[in-house]
JSON list of C-alpha atoms in Angstrom, two decimals:
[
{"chain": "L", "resi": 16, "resn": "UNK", "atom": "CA", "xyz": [-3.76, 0.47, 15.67]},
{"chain": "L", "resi": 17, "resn": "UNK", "atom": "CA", "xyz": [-1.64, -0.07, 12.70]},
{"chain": "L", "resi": 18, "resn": "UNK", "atom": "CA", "xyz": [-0.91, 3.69, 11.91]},
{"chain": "L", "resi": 19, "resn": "UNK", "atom": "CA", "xyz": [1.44, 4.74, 9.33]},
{"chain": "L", "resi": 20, "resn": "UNK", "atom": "CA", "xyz": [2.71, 8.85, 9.30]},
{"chain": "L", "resi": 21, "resn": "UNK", "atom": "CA", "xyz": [4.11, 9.93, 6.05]},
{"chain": "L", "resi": 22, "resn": "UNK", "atom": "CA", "xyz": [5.62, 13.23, 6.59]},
{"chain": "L", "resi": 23, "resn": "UNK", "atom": "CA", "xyz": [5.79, 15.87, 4.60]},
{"chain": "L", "resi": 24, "resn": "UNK", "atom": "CA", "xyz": [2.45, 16.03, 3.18]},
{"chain": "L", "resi": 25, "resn": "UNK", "atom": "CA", "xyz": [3.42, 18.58, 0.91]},
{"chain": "L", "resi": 26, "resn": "UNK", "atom": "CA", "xyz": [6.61, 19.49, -0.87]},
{"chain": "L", "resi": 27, "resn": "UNK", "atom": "CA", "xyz": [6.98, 22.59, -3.87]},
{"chain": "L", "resi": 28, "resn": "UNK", "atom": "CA", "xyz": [10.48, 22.98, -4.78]},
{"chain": "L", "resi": 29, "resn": "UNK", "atom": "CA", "xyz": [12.72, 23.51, -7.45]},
{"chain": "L", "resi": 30, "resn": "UNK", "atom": "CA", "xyz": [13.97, 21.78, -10.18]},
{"chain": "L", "resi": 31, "resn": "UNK", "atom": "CA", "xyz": [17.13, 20.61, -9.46]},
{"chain": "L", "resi": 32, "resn": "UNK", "atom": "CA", "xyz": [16.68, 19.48, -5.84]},
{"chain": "L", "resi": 33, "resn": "UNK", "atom": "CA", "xyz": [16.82, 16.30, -3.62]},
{"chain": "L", "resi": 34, "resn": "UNK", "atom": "CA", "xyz": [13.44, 15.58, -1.87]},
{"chain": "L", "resi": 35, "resn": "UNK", "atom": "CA", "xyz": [13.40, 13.14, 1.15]},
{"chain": "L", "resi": 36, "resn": "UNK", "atom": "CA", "xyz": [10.13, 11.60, 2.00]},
{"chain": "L", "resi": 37, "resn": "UNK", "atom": "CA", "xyz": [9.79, 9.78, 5.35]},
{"chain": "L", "resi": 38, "resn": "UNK", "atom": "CA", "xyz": [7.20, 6.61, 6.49]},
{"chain": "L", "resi": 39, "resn": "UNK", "atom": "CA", "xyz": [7.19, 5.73, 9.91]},
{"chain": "L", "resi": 40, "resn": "UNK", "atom": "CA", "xyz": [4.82, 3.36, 11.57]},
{"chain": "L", "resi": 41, "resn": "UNK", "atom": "CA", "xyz": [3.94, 4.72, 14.80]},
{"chain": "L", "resi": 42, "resn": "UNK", "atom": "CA", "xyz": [2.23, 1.46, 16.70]},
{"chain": "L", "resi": 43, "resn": "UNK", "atom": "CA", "xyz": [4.10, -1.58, 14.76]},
{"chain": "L", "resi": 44, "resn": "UNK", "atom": "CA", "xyz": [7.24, -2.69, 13.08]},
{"chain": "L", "resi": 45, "resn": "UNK", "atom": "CA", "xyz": [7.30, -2.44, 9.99]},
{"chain": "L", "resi": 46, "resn": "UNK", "atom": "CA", "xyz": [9.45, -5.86, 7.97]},
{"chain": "L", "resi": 47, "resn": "UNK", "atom": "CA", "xyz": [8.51, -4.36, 4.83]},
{"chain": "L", "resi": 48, "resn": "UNK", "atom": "CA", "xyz": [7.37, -1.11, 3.45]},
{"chain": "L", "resi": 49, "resn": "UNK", "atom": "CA", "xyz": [6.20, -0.70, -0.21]},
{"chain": "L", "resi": 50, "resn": "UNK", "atom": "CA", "xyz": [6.47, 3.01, -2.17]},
{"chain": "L", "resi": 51, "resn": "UNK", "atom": "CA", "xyz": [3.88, 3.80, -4.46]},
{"chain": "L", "resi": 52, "resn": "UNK", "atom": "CA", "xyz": [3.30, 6.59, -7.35]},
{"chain": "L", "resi": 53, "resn": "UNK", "atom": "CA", "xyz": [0.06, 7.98, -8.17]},
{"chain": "L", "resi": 54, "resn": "UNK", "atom": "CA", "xyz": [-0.36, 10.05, -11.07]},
{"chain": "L", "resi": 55, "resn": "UNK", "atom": "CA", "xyz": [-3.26, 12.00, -11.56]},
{"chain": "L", "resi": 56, "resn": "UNK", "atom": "CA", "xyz": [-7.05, 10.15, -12.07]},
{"chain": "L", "resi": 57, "resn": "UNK", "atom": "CA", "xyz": [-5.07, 7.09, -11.83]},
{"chain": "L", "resi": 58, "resn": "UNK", "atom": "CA", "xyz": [-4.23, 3.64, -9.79]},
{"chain": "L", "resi": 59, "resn": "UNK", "atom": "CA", "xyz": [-1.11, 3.25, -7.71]},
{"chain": "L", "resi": 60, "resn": "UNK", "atom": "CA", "xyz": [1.93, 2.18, -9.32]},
{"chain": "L", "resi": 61, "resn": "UNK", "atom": "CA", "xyz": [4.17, 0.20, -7.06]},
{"chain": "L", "resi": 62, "resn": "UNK", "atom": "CA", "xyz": [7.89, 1.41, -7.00]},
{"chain": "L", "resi": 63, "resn": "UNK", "atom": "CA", "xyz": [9.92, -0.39, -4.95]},
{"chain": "L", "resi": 64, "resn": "UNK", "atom": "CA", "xyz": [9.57, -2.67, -1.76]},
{"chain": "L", "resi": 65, "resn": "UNK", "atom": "CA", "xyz": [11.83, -2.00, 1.94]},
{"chain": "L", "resi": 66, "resn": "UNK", "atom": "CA", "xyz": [12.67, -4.74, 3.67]},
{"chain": "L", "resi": 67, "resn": "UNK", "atom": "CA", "xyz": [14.11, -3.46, 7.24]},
{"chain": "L", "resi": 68, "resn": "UNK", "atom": "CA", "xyz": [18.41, -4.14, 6.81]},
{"chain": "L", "resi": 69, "resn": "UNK", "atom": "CA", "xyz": [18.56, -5.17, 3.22]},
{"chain": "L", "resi": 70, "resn": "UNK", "atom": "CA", "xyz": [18.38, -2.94, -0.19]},
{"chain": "L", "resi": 71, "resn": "UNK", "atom": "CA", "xyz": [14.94, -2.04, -1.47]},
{"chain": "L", "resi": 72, "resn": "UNK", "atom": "CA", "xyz": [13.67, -4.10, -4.44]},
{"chain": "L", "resi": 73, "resn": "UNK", "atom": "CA", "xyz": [12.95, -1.74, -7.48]},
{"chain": "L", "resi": 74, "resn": "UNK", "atom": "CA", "xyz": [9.87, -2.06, -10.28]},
{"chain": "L", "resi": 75, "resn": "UNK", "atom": "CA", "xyz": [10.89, -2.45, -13.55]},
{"chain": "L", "resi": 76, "resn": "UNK", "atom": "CA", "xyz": [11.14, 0.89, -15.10]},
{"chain": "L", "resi": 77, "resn": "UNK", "atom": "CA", "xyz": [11.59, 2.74, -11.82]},
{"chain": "L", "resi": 78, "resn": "UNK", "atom": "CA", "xyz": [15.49, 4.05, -11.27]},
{"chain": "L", "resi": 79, "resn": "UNK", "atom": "CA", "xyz": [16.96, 3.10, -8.04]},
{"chain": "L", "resi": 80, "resn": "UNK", "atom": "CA", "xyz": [19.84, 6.12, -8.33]},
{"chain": "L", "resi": 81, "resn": "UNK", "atom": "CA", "xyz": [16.89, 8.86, -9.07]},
{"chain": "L", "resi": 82, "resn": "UNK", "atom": "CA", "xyz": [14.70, 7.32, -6.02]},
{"chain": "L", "resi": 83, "resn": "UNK", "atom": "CA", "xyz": [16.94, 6.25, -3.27]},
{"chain": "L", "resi": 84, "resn": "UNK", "atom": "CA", "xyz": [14.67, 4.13, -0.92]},
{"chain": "L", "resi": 85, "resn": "UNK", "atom": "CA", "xyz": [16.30, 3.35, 2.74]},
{"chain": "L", "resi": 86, "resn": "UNK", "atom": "CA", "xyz": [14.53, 1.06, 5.42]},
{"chain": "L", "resi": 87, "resn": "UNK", "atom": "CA", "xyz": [17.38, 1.42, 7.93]},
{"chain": "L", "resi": 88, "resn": "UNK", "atom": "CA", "xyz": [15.08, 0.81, 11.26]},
{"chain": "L", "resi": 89, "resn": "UNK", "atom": "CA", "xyz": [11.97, -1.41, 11.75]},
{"chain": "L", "resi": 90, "resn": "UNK", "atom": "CA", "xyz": [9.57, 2.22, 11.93]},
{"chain": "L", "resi": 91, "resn": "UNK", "atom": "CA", "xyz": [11.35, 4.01, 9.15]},
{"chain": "L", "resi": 92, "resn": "UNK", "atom": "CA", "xyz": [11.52, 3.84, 5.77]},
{"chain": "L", "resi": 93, "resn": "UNK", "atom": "CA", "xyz": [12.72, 7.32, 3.76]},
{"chain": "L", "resi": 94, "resn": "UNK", "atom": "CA", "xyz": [12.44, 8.02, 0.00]},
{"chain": "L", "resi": 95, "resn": "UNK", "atom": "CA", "xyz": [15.01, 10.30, -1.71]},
{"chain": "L", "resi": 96, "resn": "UNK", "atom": "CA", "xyz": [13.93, 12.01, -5.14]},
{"chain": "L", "resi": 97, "resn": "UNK", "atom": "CA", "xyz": [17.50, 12.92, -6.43]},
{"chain": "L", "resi": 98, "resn": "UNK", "atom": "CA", "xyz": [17.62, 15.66, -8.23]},
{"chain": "L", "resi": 99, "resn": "UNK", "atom": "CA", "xyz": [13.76, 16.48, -9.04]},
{"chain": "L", "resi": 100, "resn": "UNK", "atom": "CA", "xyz": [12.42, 17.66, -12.12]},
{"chain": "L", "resi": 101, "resn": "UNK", "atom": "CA", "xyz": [9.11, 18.62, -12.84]},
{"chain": "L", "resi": 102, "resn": "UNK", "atom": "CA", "xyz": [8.00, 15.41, -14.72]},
{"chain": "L", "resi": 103, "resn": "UNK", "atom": "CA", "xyz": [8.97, 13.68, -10.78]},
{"chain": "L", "resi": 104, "resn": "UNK", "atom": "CA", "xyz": [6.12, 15.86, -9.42]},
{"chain": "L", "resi": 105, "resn": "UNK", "atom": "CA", "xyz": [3.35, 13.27, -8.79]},
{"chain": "L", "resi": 106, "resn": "UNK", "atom": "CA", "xyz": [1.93, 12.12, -5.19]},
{"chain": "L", "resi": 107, "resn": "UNK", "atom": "CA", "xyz": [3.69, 9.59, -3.91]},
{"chain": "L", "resi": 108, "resn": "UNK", "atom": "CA", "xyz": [2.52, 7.16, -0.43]},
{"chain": "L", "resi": 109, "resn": "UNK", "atom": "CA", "xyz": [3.93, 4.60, 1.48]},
{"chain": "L", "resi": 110, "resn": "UNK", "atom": "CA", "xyz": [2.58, 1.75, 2.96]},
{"chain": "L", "resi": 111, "resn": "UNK", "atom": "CA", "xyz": [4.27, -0.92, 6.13]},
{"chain": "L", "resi": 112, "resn": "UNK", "atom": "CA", "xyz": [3.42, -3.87, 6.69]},
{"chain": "L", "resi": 113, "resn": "UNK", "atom": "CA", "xyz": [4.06, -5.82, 10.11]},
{"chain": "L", "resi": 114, "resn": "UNK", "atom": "CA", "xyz": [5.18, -9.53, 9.13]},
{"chain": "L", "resi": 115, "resn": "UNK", "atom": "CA", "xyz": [7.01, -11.08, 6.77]},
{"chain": "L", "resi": 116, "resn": "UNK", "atom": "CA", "xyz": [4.10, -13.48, 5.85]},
{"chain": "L", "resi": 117, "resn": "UNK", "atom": "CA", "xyz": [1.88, -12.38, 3.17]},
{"chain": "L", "resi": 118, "resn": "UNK", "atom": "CA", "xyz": [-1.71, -12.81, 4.16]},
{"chain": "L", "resi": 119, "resn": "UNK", "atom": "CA", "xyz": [-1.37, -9.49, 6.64]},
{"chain": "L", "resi": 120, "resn": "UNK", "atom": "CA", "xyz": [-2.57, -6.12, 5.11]},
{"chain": "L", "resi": 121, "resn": "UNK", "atom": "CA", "xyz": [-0.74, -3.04, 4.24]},
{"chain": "L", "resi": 122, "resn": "UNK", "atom": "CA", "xyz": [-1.44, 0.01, 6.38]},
{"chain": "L", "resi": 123, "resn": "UNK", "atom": "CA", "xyz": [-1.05, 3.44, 3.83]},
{"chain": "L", "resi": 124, "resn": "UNK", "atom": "CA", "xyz": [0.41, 6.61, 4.81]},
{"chain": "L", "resi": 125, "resn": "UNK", "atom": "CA", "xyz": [-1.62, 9.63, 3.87]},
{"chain": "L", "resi": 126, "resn": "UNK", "atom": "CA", "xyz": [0.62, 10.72, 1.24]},
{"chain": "L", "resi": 127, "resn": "UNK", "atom": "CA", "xyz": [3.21, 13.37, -0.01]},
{"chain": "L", "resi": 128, "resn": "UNK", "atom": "CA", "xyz": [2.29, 15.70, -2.73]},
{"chain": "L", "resi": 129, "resn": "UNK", "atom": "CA", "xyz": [5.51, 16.64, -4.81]},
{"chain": "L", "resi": 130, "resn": "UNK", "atom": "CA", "xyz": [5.52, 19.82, -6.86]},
{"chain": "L", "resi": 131, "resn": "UNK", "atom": "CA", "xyz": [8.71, 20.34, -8.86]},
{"chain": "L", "resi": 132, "resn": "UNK", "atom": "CA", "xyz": [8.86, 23.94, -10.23]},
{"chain": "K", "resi": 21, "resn": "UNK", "atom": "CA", "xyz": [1.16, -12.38, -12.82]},
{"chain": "K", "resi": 22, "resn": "UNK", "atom": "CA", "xyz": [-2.46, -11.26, -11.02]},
{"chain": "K", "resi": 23, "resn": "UNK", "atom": "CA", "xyz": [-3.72, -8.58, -12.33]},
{"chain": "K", "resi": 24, "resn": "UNK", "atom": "CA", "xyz": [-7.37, -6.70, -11.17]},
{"chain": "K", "resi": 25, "resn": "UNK", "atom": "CA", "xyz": [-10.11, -5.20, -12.98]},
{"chain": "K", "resi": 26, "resn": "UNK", "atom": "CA", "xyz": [-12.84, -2.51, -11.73]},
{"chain": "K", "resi": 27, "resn": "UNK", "atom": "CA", "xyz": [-15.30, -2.53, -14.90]},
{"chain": "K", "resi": 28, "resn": "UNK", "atom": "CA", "xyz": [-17.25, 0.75, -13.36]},
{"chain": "K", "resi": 29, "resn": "UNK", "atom": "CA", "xyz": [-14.91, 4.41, -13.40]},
{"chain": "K", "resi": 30, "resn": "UNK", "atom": "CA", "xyz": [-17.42, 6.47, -11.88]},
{"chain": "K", "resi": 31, "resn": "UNK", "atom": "CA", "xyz": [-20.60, 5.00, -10.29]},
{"chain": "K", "resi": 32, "resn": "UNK", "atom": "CA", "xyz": [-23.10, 7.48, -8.71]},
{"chain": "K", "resi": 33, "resn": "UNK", "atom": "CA", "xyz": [-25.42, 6.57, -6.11]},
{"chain": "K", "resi": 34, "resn": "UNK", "atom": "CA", "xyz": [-28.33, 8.24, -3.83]},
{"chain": "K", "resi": 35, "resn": "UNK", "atom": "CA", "xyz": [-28.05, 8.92, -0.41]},
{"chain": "K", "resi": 36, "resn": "UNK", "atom": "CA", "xyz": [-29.51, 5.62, 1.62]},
{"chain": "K", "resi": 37, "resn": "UNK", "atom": "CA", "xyz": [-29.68, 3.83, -1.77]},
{"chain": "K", "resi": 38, "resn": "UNK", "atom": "CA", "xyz": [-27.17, 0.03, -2.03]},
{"chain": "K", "resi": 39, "resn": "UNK", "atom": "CA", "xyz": [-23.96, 0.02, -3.61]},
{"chain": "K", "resi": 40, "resn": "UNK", "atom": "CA", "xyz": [-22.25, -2.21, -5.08]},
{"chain": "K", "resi": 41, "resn": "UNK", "atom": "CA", "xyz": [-18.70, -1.96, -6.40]},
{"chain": "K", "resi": 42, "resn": "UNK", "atom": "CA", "xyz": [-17.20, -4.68, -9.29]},
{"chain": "K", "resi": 43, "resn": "UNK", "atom": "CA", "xyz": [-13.60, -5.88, -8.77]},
{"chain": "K", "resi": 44, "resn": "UNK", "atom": "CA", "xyz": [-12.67, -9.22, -11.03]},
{"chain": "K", "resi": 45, "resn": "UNK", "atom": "CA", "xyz": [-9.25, -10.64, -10.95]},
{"chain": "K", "resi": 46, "resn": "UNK", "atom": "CA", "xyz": [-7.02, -12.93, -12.69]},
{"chain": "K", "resi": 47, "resn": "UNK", "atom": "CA", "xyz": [-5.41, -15.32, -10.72]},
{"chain": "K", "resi": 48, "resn": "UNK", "atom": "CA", "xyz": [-4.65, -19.32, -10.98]},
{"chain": "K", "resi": 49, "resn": "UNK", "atom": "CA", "xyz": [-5.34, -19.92, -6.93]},
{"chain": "K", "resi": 50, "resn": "UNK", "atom": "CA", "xyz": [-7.10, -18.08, -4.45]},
{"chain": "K", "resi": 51, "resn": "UNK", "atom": "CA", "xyz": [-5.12, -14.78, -3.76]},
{"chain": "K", "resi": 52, "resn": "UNK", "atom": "CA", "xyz": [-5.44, -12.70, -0.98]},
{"chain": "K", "resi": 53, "resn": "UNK", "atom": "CA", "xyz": [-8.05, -9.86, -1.57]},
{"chain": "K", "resi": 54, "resn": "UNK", "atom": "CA", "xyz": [-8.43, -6.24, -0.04]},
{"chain": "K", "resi": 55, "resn": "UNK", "atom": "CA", "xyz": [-10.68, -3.30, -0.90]},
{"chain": "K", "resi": 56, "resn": "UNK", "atom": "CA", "xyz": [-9.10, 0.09, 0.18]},
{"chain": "K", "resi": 57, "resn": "UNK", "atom": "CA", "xyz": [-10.70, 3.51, 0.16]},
{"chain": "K", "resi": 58, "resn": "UNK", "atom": "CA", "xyz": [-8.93, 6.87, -0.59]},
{"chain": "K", "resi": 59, "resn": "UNK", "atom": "CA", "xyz": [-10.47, 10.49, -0.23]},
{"chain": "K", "resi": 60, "resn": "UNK", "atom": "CA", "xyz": [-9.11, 12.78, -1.93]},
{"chain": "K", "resi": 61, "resn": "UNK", "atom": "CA", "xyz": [-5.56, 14.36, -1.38]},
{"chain": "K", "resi": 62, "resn": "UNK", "atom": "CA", "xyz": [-4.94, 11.27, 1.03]},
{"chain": "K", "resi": 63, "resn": "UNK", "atom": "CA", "xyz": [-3.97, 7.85, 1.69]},
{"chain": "K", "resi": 64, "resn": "UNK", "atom": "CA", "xyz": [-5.88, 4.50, 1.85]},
{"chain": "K", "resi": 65, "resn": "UNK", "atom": "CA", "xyz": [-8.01, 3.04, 4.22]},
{"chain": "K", "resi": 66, "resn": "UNK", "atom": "CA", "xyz": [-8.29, -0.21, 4.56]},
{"chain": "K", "resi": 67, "resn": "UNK", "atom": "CA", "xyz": [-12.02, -0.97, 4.35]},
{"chain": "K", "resi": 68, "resn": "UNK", "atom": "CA", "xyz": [-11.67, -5.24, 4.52]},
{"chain": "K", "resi": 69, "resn": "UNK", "atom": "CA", "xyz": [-10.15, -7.99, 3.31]},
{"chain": "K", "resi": 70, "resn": "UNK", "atom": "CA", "xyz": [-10.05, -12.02, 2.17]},
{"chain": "K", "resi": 71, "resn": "UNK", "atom": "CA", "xyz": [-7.73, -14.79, 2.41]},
{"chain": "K", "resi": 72, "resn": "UNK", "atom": "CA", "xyz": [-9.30, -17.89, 3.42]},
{"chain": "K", "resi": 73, "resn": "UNK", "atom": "CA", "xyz": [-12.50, -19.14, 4.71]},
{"chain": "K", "resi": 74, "resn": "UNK", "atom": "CA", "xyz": [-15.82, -17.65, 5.05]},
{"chain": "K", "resi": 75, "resn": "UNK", "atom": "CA", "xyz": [-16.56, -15.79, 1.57]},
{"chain": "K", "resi": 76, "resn": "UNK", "atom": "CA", "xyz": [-18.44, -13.41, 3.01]},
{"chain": "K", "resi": 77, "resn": "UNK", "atom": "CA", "xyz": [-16.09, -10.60, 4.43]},
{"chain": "K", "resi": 78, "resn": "UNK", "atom": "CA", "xyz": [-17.36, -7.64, 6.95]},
{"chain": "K", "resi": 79, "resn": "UNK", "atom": "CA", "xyz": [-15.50, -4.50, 6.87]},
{"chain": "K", "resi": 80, "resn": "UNK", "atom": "CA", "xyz": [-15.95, -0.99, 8.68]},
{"chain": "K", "resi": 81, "resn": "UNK", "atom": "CA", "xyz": [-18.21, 1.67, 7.74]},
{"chain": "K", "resi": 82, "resn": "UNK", "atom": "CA", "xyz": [-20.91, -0.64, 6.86]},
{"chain": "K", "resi": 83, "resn": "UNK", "atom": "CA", "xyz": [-19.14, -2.42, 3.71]},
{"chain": "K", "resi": 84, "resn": "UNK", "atom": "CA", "xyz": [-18.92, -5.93, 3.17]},
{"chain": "K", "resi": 85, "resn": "UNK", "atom": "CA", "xyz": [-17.82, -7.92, 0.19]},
{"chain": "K", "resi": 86, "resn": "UNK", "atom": "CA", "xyz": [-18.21, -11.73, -0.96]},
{"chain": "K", "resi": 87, "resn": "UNK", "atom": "CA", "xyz": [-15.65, -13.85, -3.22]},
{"chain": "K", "resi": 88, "resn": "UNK", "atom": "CA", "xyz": [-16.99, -15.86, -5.59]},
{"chain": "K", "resi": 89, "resn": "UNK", "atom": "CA", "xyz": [-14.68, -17.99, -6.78]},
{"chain": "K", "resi": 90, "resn": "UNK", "atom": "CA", "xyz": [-16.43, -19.18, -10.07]},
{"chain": "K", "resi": 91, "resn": "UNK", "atom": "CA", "xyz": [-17.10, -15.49, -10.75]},
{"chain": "K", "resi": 92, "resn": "UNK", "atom": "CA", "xyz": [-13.36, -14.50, -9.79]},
{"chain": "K", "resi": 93, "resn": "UNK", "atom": "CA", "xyz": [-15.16, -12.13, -8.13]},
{"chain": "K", "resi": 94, "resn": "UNK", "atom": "CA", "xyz": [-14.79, -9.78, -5.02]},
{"chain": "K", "resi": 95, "resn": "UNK", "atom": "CA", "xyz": [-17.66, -7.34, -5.35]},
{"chain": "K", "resi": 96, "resn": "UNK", "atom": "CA", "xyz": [-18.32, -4.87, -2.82]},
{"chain": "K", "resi": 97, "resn": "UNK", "atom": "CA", "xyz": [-21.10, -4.02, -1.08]},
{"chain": "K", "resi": 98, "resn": "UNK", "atom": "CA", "xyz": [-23.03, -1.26, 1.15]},
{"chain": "K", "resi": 99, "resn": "UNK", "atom": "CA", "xyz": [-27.15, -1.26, 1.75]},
{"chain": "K", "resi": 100, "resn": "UNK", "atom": "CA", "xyz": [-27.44, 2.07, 2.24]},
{"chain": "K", "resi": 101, "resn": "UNK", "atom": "CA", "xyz": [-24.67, 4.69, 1.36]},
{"chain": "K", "resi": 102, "resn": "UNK", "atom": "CA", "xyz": [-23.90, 7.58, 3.57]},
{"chain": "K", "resi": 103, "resn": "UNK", "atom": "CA", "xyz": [-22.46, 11.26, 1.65]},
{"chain": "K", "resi": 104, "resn": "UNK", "atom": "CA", "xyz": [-19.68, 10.51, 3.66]},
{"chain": "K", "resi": 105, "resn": "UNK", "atom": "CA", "xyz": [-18.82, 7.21, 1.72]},
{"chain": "K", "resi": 106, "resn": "UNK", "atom": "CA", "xyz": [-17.75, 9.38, -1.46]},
{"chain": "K", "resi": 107, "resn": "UNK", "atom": "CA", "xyz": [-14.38, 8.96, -2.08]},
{"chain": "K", "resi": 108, "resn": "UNK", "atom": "CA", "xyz": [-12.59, 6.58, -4.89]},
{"chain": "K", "resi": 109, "resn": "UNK", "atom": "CA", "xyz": [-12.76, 2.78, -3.99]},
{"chain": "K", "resi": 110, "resn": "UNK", "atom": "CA", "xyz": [-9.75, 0.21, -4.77]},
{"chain": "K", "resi": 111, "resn": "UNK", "atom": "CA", "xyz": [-9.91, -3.18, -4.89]},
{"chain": "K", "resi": 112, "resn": "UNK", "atom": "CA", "xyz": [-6.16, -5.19, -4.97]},
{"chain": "K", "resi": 113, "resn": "UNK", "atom": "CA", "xyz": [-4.97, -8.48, -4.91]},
{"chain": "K", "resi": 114, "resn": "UNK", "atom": "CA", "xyz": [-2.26, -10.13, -3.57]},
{"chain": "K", "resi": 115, "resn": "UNK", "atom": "CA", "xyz": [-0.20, -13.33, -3.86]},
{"chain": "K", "resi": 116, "resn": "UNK", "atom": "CA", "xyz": [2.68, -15.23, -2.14]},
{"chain": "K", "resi": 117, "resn": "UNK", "atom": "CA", "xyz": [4.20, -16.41, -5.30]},
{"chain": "K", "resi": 118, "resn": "UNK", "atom": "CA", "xyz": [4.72, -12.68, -6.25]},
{"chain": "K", "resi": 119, "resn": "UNK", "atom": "CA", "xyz": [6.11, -11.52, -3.08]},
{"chain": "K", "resi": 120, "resn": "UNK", "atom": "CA", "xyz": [2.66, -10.62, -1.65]},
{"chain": "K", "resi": 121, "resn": "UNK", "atom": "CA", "xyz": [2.69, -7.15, -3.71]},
{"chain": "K", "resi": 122, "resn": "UNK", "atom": "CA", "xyz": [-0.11, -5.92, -4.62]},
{"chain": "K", "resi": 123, "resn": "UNK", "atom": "CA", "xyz": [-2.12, -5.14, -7.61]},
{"chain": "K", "resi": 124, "resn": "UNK", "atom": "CA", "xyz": [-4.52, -2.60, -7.60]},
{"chain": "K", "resi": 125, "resn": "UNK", "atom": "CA", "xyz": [-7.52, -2.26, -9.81]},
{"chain": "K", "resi": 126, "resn": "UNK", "atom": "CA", "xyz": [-7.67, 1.69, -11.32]},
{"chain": "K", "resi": 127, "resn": "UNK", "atom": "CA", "xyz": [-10.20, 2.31, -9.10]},
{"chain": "K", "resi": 128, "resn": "UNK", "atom": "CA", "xyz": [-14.05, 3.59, -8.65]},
{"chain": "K", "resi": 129, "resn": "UNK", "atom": "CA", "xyz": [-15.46, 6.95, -7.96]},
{"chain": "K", "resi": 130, "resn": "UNK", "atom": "CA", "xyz": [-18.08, 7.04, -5.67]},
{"chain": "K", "resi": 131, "resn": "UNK", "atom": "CA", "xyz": [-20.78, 10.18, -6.21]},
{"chain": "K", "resi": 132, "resn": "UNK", "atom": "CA", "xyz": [-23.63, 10.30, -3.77]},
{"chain": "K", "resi": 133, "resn": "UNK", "atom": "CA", "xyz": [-26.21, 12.67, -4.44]},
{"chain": "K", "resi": 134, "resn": "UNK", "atom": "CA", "xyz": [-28.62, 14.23, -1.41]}
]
């Protein structure tokens, strides 16, 4: 149980275009989802947190109008890189979590590999 | 706010030799405690995790992993490592007080050699 799909895996495009990244959890509903970054050789970097109906929470640092985050359904959660440039290409993963209470893990998507050109 | 450390970047191991894997943290309670695995190119696995009760945690594939409070300590563990178990390790920490994100350490890579 407890799967999360992160679809697409893989993205290469242009500079100068919108990206949408999608997280669904297949077998539970998801209250909150959390977006991560991962650069290279390094640790996840937590963007922003989803919670299902209300707007996503945004890390300091991270622009909310470059990465438009929308949890509009308790098994989806999409992010939007507006207008990518190559320093956006990175790998980014979601992750969904099933309650509201803390003490519960959070399940990881396998992860979307963005390639701006 | 919590933060994690993983002393060890690259640890390399034989095959059927023990493992274990550092993760230290700084919080003022007990926070919640998870060690995830990621292969490369992919997401993480949760491998096991701690938030009350008996310190001694067992996971899948094998691992297990034991907090020591006076250490601030969630070390994990393995008795005898499989090739398959090469990946990069994460330990992360979590607490209500800051929303129940989570921290995550910068990680371990795991070598096995045959």
């Amino acid at each position: 149980g407890a799967v999360v799909s992160q679809h697409p895996s893989r993205v290469i495009c242009k500079s100068g275009t919108s990206v949408k990244i999608e997280c669904r959890s297949l077998d539970f509903q998801a209250t909150t989802m959390f977006w991560y970054r991962q650069f290279p050789k390094q640790s996840l970097m937590l963007m922003a947190t989803s919670n299902e109906g209300s707007k996503a929470t945004y890390e300091q640092g991270v622009e909310k109008d470059k990465f438009l985050i929308n949890h509009a359904s308790l098994t989806l959660s999409t992010l939007t890189v507006t207008s990518a440039h190559p320093e956006d290409s990175s790998f980014y993963i979601c992750s969904a979590r099933g309650t509201v209470t803390g003490n519960q893990p959070q399940h990881f998507g396998d992860g979307t590999r963005l390639s701006i050109l | 706010a919590q933060s994690v450390t993983q002393p060890d970047i690259h640890i390399t191991v034989s095959e059927g030799a023990s493992l274990e894997l550092r993760c230290n943290y700084s919080y003022g309670a007990t926070p919640y405690l998870f060690w995830y695995v990621q292969s490369p190119g992919q997401g993480l696995q949760l491998l096991l995790k701690y938030f009350s009760g008996d310190t001694l945690v067992q996971g899948i594939k094998g691992f297990e992993a034991e907090f020591k409070r006076s250490q601030s300590s969630f070390n994990l563990r393995k008795p005898s490592v499989h090739w398959s178990d090469a990946a990069e390790y994460f330990c992360a920490v979590g607490a209500p007080e800051y929303g129940n994100k989570l921290v995550f350490g910068a990680g371990t890579i795991l070598r096995v050699k045959s």
